[in-house]
Short mmCIF file of C-alpha atoms in Angstrom, two decimals:
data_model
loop_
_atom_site.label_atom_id
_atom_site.label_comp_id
_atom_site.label_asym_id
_atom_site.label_seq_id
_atom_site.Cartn_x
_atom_site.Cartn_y
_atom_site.Cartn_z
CA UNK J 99 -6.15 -36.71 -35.45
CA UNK J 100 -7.53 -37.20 -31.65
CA UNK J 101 -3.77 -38.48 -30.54
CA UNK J 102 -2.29 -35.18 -32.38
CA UNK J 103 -4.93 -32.62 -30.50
CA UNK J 104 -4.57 -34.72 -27.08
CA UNK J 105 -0.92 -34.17 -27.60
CA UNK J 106 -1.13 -30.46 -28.57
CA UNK J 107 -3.40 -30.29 -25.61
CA UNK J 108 -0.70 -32.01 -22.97
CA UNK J 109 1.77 -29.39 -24.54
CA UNK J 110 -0.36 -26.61 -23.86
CA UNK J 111 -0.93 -28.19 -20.80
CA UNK J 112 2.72 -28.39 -20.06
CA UNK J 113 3.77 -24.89 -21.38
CA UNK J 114 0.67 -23.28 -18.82
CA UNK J 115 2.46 -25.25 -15.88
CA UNK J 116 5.62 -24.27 -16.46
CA UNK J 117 4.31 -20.73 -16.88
CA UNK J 118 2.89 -21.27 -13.88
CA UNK J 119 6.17 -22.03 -12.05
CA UNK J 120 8.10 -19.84 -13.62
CA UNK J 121 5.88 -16.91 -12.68
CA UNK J 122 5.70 -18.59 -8.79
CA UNK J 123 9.27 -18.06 -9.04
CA UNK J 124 9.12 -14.23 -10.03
CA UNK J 125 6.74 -13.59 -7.16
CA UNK J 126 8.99 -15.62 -4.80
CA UNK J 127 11.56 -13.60 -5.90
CA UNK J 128 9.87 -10.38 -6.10
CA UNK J 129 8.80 -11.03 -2.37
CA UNK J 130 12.19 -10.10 -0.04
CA UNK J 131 13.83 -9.30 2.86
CA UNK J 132 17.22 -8.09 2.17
CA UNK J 133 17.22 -5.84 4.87
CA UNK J 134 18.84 -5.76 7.98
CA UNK J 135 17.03 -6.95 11.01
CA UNK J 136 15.21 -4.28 12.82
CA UNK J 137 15.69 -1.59 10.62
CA UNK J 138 12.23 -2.43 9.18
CA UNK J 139 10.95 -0.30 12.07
CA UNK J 140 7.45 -1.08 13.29
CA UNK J 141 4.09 0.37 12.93
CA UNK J 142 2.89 3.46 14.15
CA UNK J 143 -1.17 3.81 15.10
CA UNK J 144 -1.42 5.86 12.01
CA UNK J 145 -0.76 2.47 9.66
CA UNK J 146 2.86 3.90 8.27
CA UNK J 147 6.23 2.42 8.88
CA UNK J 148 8.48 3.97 11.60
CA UNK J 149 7.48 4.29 15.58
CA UNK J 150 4.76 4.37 17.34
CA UNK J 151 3.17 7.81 16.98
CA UNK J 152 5.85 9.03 14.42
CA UNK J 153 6.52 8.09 10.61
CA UNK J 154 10.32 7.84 9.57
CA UNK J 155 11.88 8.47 6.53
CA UNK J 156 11.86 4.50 5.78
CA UNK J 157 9.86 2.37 4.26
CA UNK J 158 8.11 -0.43 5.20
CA UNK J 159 9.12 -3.72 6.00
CA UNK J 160 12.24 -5.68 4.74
CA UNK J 161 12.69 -5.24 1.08
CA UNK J 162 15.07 -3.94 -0.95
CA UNK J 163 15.08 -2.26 -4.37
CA UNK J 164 14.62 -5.72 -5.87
CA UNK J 165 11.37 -6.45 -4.00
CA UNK J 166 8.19 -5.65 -2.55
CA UNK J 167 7.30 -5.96 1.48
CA UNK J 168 4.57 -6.23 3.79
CA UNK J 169 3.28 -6.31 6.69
CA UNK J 170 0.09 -6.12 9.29
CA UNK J 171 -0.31 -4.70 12.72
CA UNK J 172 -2.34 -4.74 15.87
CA UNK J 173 -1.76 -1.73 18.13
CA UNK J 174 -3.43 -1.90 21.83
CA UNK J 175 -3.35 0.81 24.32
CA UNK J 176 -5.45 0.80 27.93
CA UNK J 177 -5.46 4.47 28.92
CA UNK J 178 -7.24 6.11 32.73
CA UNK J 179 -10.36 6.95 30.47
CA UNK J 180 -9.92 5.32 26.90
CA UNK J 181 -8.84 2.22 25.07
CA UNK J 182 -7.09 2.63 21.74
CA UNK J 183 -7.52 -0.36 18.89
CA UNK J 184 -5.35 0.47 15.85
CA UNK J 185 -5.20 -2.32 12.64
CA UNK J 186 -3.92 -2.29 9.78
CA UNK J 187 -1.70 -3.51 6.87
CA UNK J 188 0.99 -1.55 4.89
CA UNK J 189 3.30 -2.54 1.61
CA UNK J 190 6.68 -1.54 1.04
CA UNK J 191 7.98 -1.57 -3.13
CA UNK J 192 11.26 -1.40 -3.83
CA UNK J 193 12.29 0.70 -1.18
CA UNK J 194 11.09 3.37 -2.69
CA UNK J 195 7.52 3.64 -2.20
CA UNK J 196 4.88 2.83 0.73
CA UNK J 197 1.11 2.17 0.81
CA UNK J 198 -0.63 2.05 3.87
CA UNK J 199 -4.92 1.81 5.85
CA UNK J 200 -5.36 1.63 9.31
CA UNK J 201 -8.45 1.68 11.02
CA UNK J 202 -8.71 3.32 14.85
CA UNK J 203 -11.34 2.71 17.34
CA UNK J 204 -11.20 5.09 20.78
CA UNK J 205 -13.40 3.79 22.90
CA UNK J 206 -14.37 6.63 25.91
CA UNK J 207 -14.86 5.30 29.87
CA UNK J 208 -15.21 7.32 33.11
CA UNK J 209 -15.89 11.08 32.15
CA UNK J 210 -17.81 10.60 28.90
CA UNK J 211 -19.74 7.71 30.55
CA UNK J 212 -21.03 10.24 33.25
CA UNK J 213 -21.88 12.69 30.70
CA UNK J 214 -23.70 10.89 28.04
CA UNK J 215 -25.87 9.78 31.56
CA UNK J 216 -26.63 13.25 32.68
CA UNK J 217 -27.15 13.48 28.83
CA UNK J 218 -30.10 11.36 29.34
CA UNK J 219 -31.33 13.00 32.05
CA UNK J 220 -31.24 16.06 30.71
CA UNK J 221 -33.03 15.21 27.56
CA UNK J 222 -35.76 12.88 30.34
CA UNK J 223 -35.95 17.18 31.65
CA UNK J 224 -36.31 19.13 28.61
CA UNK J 225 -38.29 16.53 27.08
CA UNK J 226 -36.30 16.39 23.93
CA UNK J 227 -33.18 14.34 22.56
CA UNK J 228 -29.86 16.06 22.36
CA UNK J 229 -28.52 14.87 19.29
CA UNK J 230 -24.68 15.21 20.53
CA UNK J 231 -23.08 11.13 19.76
CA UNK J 232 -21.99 10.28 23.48
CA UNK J 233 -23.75 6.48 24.29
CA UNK J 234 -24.10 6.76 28.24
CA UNK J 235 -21.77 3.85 27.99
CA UNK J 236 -18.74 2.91 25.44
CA UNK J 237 -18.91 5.82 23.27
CA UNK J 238 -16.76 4.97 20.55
CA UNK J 239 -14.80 7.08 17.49
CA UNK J 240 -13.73 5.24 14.51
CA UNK J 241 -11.24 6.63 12.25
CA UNK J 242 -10.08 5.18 8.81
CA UNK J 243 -6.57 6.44 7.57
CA UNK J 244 -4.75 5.93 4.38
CA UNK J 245 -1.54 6.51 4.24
CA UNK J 246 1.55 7.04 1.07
CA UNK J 247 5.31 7.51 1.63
CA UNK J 248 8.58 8.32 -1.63
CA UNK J 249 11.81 7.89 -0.20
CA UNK J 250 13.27 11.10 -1.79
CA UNK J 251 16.73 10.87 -1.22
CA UNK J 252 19.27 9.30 0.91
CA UNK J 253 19.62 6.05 2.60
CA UNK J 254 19.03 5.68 6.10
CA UNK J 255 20.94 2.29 6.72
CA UNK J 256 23.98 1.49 4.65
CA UNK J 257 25.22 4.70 4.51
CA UNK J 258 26.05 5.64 8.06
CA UNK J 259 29.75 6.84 7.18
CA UNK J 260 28.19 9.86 6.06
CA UNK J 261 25.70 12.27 7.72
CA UNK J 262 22.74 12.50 5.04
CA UNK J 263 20.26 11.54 6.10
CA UNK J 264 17.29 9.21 4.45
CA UNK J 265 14.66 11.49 3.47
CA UNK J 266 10.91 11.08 2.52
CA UNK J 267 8.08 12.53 1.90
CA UNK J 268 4.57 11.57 3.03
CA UNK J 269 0.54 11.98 3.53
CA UNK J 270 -2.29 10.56 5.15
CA UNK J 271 -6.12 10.88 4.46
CA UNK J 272 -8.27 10.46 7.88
CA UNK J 273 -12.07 10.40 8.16
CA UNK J 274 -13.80 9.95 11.18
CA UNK J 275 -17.27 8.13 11.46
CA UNK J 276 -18.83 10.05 14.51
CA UNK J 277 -19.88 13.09 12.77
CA UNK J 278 -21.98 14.26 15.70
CA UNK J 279 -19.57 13.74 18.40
CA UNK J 280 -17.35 16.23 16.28
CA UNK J 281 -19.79 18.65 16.28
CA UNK J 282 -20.07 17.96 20.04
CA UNK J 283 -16.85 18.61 20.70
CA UNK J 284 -16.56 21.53 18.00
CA UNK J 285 -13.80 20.19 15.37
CA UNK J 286 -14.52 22.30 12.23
CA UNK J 287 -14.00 19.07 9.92
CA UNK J 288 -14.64 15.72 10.00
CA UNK J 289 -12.02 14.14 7.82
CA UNK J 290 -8.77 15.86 6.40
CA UNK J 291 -5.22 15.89 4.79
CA UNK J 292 -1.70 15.86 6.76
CA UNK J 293 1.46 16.14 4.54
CA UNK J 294 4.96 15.35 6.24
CA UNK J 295 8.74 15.24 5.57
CA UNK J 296 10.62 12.84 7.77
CA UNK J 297 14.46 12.42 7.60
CA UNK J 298 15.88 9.37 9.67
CA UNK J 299 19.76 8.53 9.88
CA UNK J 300 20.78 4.79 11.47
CA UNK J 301 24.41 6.00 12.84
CA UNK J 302 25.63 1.71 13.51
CA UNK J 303 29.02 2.82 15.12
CA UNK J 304 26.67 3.93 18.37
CA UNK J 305 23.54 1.87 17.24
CA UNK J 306 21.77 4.95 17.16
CA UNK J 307 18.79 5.81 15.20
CA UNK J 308 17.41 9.14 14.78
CA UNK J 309 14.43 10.72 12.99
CA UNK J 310 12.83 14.30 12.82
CA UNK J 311 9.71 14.22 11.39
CA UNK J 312 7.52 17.55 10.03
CA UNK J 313 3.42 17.19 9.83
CA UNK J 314 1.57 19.62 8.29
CA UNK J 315 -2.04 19.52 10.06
CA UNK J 316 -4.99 20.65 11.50
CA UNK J 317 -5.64 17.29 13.44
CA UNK J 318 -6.66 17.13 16.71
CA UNK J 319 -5.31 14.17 18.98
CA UNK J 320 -4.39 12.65 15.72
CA UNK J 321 -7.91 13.49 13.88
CA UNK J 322 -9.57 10.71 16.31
CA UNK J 323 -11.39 14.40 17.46
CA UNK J 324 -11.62 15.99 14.08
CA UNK J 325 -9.92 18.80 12.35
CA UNK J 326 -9.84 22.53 13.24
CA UNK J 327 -11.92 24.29 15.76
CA UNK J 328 -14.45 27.13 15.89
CA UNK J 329 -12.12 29.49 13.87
CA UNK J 330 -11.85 26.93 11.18
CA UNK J 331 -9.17 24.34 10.01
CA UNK J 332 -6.22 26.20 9.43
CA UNK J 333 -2.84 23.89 9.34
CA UNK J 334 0.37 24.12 11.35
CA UNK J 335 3.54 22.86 10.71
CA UNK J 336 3.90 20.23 13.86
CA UNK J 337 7.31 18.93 14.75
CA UNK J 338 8.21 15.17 15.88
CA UNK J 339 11.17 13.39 17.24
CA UNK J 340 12.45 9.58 17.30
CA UNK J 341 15.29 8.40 18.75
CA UNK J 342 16.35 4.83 18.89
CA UNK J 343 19.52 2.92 20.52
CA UNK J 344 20.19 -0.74 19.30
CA UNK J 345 21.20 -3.01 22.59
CA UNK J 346 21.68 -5.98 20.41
CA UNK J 347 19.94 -7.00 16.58
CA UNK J 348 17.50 -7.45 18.24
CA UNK J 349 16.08 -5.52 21.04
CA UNK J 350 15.64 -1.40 20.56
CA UNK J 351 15.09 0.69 23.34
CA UNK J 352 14.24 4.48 22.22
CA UNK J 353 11.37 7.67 22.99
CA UNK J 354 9.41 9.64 20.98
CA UNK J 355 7.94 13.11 21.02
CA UNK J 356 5.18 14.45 18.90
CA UNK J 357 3.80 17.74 19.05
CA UNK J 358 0.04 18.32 19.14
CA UNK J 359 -2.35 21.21 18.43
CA UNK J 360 -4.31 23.37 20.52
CA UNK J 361 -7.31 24.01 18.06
CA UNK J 362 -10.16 23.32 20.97
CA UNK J 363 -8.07 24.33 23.91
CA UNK J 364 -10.16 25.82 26.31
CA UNK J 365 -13.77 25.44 24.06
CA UNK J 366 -16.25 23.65 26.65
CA UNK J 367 -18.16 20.79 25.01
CA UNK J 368 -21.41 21.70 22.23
CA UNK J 369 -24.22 20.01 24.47
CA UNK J 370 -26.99 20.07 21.50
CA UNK J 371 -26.98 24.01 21.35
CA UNK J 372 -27.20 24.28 25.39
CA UNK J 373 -24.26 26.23 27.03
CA UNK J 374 -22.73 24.92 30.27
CA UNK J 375 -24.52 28.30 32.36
CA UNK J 376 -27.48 26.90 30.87
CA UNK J 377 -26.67 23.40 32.25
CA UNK J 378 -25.84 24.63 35.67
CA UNK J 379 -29.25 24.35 37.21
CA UNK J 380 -29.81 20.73 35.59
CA UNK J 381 -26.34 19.53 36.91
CA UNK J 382 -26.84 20.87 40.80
CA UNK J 383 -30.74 19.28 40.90
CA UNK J 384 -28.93 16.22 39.62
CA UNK J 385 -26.00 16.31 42.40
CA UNK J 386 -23.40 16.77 39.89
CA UNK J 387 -23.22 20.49 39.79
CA UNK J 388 -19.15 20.05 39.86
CA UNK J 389 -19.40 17.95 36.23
CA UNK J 390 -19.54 21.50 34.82
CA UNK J 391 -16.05 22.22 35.60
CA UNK J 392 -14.86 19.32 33.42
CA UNK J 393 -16.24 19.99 29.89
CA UNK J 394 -13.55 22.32 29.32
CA UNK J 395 -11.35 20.69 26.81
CA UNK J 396 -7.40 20.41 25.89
CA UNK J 397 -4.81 18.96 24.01
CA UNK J 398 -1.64 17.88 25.19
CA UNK J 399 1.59 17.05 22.97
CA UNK J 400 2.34 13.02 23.31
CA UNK J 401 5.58 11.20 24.62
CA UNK J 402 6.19 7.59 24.95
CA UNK J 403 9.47 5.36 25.74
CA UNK J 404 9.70 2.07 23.96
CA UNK J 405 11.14 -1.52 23.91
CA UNK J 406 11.06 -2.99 20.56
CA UNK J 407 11.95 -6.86 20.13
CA UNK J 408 12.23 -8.29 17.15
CA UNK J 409 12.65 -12.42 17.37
CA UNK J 410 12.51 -12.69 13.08
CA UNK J 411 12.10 -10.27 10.24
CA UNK J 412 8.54 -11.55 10.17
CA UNK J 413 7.65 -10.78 13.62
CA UNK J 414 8.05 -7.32 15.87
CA UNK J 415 6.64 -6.64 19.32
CA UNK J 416 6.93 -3.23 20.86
CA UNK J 417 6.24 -2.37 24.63
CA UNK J 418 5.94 0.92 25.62
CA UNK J 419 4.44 3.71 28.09
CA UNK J 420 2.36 6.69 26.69
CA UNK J 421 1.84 10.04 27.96
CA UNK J 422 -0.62 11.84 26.17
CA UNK J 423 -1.75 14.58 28.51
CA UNK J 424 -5.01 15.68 27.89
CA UNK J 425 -7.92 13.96 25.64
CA UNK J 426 -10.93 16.21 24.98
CA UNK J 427 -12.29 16.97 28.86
CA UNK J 428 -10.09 14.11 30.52
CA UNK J 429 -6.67 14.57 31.78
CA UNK J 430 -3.85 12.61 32.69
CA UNK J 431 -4.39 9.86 29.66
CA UNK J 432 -1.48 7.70 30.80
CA UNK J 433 -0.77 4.09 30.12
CA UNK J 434 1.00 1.25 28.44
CA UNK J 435 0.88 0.16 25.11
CA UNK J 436 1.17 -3.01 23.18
CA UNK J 437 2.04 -3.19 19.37
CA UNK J 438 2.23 -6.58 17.13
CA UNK J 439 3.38 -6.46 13.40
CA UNK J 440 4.00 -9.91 11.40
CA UNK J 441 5.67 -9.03 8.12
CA UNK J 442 5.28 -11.35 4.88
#
């Protein structure tokens, strides 16, 4: 009776490892990367597959109908008066369908350094605390973004003999963690909905690839500054271009264009109810009477050219210079950019 339930037990035993290989082998098999190399794209600072500021129409990573895909990426960017931190990991399933998060951290230098100082002086003056989120140094904005993608039609890569494109369809969910930094700088919302349609077309006889992208948004610089303005949040349809030439399988060269809003053009800065006239007097005693003139804010539309090198379908690197215009109160954000993504 023992040998007959030690034996049923080695069976079971048996049957569970086999079960147990057999199922390794499904998700071994499940897990591909049919694709051609390159034509996984890379990841853009909002978490979704395509450029760098831009989503495409494709999906993420490397797999084809017959799989799933994924990947996770580490976006760096110095800039004259910020640094830009963007992580985050995104899944591609069957081609068809793309989950993404990505969490962004703009850390301020330079002019909002200076400000959140006289800040401090102020509040030393008026003996009480302006309640407006600028640190005198490292003020930072955090932004958590989570992103979906349905290829809708089309197929960007194998069917370049033709001129349909691949088309998708797309949103992202952003929510920013400096609520009073916001208010500060007068964005109506702190956290919001963008909807796009992206159509991208590989043409392989000229190694070309092309994308125009549509976002429907109220975001300003990307939401890192909120949502709307004084007059409220009301959405714009925002155009975006991508364009990519192949120099080998695998090196890309390309540029991007992405247009931006103008929700808080020409607001000055919310210092804790006190208007800039108000400030005047403060800012002369203090020697900085000219500060005044730079709390004016704008938005500029962004631009960057690329290199893209991809050494494996499990590894990307893309090199690139940004010009984003103006940020808030600081012009001229310039700079290079650095972008890792290891697929699995």
């Amino acid at each position: 009776m023992v040998k007959m339930n030690r034996s049923g037990i080695a069976r079971g035993l048996c049957v569970s490892l086999v079960s147990l290989v057999l199922s390794g082998n499904v998700a071994a098999e499940l897990f591909n990367t049919g694709k051609v190399l390159a034509t996984g794209g890379v990841s853009m600072i909002d978490g979704a597959g395509g450029g760098g500021i831009t989503p495409w129409a494709t999906i993420t990573g490397y797999a084809t109908r017959d799989g799933v895909n994924g990947n996770v990426h580490y976006t760096y960017a110095p800039l004259a008066n910020y640094t830009l931190h963007s992580v985050g990991v995104a899944a591609g399933l069957w081609d068809r369908v793309e989950l993404s998060y990505a969490k962004s951290s703009l850390t301020t230098a330079a002019t909002f350094d200076t400000l959140g100082l006289v800040l401090d002086t102020v509040s030393g003056v008026l003996g009480d605390s302006l309640e407006t989120g600028i640190a005198p140094f490292n003020t930072t904005i955090d932004m958590d973004v989570i992103g979906a993608k349905v290829r809708v039609f089309g197929e960007a890569i194998y069917d370049s003999d033709n001129l349909i494109p691949q088309v998708a369809i797309g949103a992202f969910y952003k929510k920013n963690k400096n609520d009073k930094l916001l208010h500060t700088l007068k964005a109506a919302e702190t956290d919001g909905w963008e909807y796009y349609i992206s159509a991208t077309k590989i043409f392989f006889p000229i190694n070309t690839l092309i994308n125009f992208t549509a976002r429907y948004t109220a975001a300003n610089q990307t939401g890192l500054v909120g949502f709307g303005g004084p007059d409220g949040t009301e959405e714009e349809i925002r155009p975006e271009v991508s364009i990519a030439y192949l120099l080998n399988k695998r090196t890309a060269i390309g540029a991007e264009w992405a247009a931006h809003g103008d929700n808080l053009n020409g607001e000055s800065v919310n210092l804790g109810g006190l208007s800039v006239t108000e400030l005047q007097p403060i800012l002369e005693t203090a020697g900085l009477g000219n500060l005044s003139g730079t709390l004016t804010q704008n938005e500029s539309d962004w631009f960057d050219a690329f290199v893209a090198y991809f050494p494996s379908k499990n590894l990307s690197m893309t090199f690139a210079y940004a010009w984003l215009g103006d940020i808030t109160i600081t012009p001229d954000q310039h700079g290079f950019y650095l972008s890792l993504q290891a697929s699995f």
